[in-house]
Short mmCIF file of C-alpha atoms in Angstrom, two decimals:
data_model
loop_
_atom_site.label_atom_id
_atom_site.label_comp_id
_atom_site.label_asym_id
_atom_site.label_seq_id
_atom_site.Cartn_x
_atom_site.Cartn_y
_atom_site.Cartn_z
CA SER O 1 -29.84 -41.15 -118.73
CA ASP O 2 -31.49 -41.99 -115.46
CA PRO O 3 -29.44 -43.53 -112.62
CA TYR O 4 -32.35 -45.81 -111.76
CA GLN O 5 -32.60 -47.44 -115.16
CA ASN O 6 -32.10 -51.13 -114.64
CA LEU O 7 -30.54 -52.32 -117.86
CA ILE O 8 -29.12 -55.32 -116.07
CA PRO O 9 -29.98 -56.62 -112.60
CA THR O 10 -27.90 -55.43 -109.65
CA GLU O 11 -26.29 -58.81 -109.03
CA MET O 12 -25.35 -59.19 -112.69
CA TYR O 13 -23.81 -55.71 -112.61
CA ASN O 14 -21.56 -56.82 -109.74
CA HIS O 15 -20.52 -59.90 -111.73
CA VAL O 16 -19.72 -57.80 -114.80
CA ILE O 17 -17.62 -55.33 -112.80
CA THR O 18 -15.79 -58.19 -111.07
CA SER O 19 -15.09 -59.89 -114.39
CA HIS O 20 -13.89 -56.60 -115.86
CA GLY O 21 -11.30 -56.24 -113.09
CA ILE O 22 -10.15 -59.84 -113.48
CA ILE O 23 -9.89 -59.53 -117.26
CA MET O 24 -7.87 -56.32 -117.03
CA ILE O 25 -5.44 -57.65 -114.44
CA PHE O 26 -5.02 -61.34 -115.23
CA PHE O 27 -5.80 -61.44 -118.95
CA PHE O 28 -4.36 -58.14 -120.16
CA LEU O 29 -1.74 -56.71 -117.81
CA MET O 30 -0.05 -59.94 -116.76
CA PRO O 31 0.21 -61.52 -120.25
CA VAL O 32 1.30 -58.25 -121.86
CA LEU O 33 3.85 -57.34 -119.20
CA ILE O 34 5.25 -60.82 -118.62
CA GLY O 35 4.68 -62.61 -121.91
CA GLY O 36 4.72 -59.77 -124.39
CA PHE O 37 7.64 -57.76 -123.09
CA GLY O 38 9.52 -60.89 -122.06
CA ASN O 39 9.20 -62.46 -125.50
CA TYR O 40 10.36 -59.24 -127.10
CA LEU O 41 13.05 -57.99 -124.72
CA ILE O 42 14.82 -61.12 -123.47
CA PRO O 43 16.03 -62.25 -126.92
CA LEU O 44 17.14 -58.67 -127.64
CA LEU O 45 19.08 -58.43 -124.39
CA ILE O 46 20.96 -61.70 -124.88
CA SER O 47 21.35 -61.40 -128.68
CA LEU O 48 19.29 -64.41 -129.71
CA PRO O 49 16.80 -64.61 -132.57
CA ASP O 50 14.16 -66.35 -130.41
CA LEU O 51 13.61 -68.05 -127.08
CA ASN O 52 14.90 -71.61 -126.61
CA LEU O 53 11.54 -73.31 -126.15
CA PRO O 54 9.14 -71.97 -128.78
CA ARG O 55 6.52 -74.69 -128.29
CA LEU O 56 6.36 -73.97 -124.58
CA ASN O 57 5.98 -70.33 -125.51
CA ALA O 58 3.09 -71.17 -127.84
CA LEU O 59 1.47 -73.38 -125.20
CA SER O 60 1.58 -70.56 -122.68
CA ALA O 61 -0.15 -68.28 -125.17
CA TRP O 62 -2.76 -70.87 -126.15
CA LEU O 63 -3.64 -71.59 -122.50
CA LEU O 64 -5.06 -68.09 -122.21
CA ILE O 65 -7.92 -68.97 -124.59
CA PRO O 66 -9.52 -71.78 -122.52
CA SER O 67 -8.82 -69.73 -119.44
CA SER O 68 -10.78 -66.77 -120.81
CA ILE O 69 -13.58 -69.12 -121.93
CA CYS O 70 -13.86 -70.41 -118.35
CA LEU O 71 -14.04 -66.80 -117.18
CA VAL O 72 -16.98 -66.10 -119.51
CA ILE O 73 -18.70 -69.29 -118.31
CA SER O 74 -18.26 -68.13 -114.72
CA LEU O 75 -19.91 -64.84 -115.65
CA TYR O 76 -22.88 -66.78 -117.02
CA TYR O 77 -23.30 -68.84 -113.84
CA GLY O 78 -22.45 -65.98 -111.54
CA SER O 79 -20.10 -65.89 -108.60
CA GLY O 80 -20.34 -63.31 -105.85
CA THR O 81 -16.72 -63.41 -104.76
CA GLY O 82 -15.39 -60.08 -105.93
CA TRP O 83 -12.09 -59.85 -107.74
CA THR O 84 -10.08 -60.36 -104.54
CA PHE O 85 -11.58 -63.78 -103.68
CA TYR O 86 -11.74 -63.15 -99.96
CA PRO O 87 -12.56 -66.43 -98.16
CA PRO O 88 -15.98 -65.68 -96.70
CA LEU O 89 -17.36 -65.01 -100.18
CA SER O 90 -15.34 -67.57 -102.14
CA ASN O 91 -15.98 -70.31 -99.59
CA SER O 92 -18.20 -73.22 -100.60
CA ILE O 93 -20.56 -72.44 -97.71
CA PHE O 94 -21.37 -68.91 -98.87
CA SER O 95 -20.90 -69.35 -102.61
CA SER O 96 -22.12 -72.71 -103.74
CA SER O 97 -22.32 -71.57 -107.36
CA ILE O 98 -20.36 -73.44 -110.01
CA GLY O 99 -19.39 -70.02 -111.35
CA THR O 100 -16.88 -69.63 -108.51
CA ASP O 101 -15.26 -72.92 -109.50
CA PHE O 102 -15.01 -71.83 -113.13
CA LEU O 103 -13.56 -68.49 -112.07
CA MET O 104 -10.89 -70.09 -109.89
CA PHE O 105 -10.07 -72.66 -112.58
CA SER O 106 -9.75 -69.83 -115.07
CA LEU O 107 -7.24 -68.02 -112.88
CA HIS O 108 -5.32 -71.24 -112.30
CA LEU O 109 -4.98 -71.74 -116.06
CA ALA O 110 -3.81 -68.15 -116.47
CA GLY O 111 -1.28 -68.76 -113.69
CA VAL O 112 0.00 -71.91 -115.41
CA SER O 113 0.39 -69.86 -118.58
CA SER O 114 2.52 -67.28 -116.73
CA ILE O 115 4.60 -70.02 -115.10
CA LEU O 116 5.29 -71.66 -118.48
CA SER O 117 6.42 -68.31 -119.88
CA SER O 118 8.69 -67.80 -116.88
CA ILE O 119 10.19 -71.29 -117.29
CA ASN O 120 10.91 -70.49 -120.92
CA PHE O 121 12.63 -67.22 -119.98
CA ILE O 122 14.71 -68.89 -117.26
CA CYS O 123 15.79 -71.76 -119.55
CA THR O 124 16.77 -69.32 -122.29
CA ILE O 125 18.83 -67.11 -119.98
CA TYR O 126 20.56 -70.02 -118.23
CA SER O 127 21.40 -71.74 -121.50
CA VAL O 128 23.13 -68.59 -122.73
CA ILE O 129 25.04 -68.32 -119.44
CA TYR O 130 26.00 -72.02 -119.56
CA PHE O 131 27.24 -71.96 -123.15
CA SER O 132 29.15 -68.71 -122.67
CA ARG O 133 30.97 -70.21 -119.65
CA ASN O 134 31.85 -73.37 -121.58
CA ASN O 135 33.20 -71.34 -124.48
CA GLU O 136 35.42 -69.35 -122.11
CA ARG O 137 36.92 -72.57 -120.71
CA ILE O 138 37.78 -73.86 -124.17
#
């Protein structure tokens, strides 16, 4: 293997490495830690068979698919922002590519997915607290 072999162009290599970091953080770690462990541990901790809002739970899982598709589209168009999205590079003046827009939209969809999961967890926990308080008063 030769370090100067150009299997892919330099700019495309930067896009692939950026997308790898985004996929690992926002499409693996966050959904597994928040959604996966939350869906498994919260019902166990409060002795329920399932969360209160299963359709919201399914919607939060299904939102990750169009979000990841937008991420792949952004890789095709290219966006030179890096995975941190610092403003000089993610600004419309320096990065006029539509890939940046797809990348940001992808992360917004992933964020909406995490927020929906969190709403489901909060509603489940508060409903258990509310019903346990009402049963104590009776």
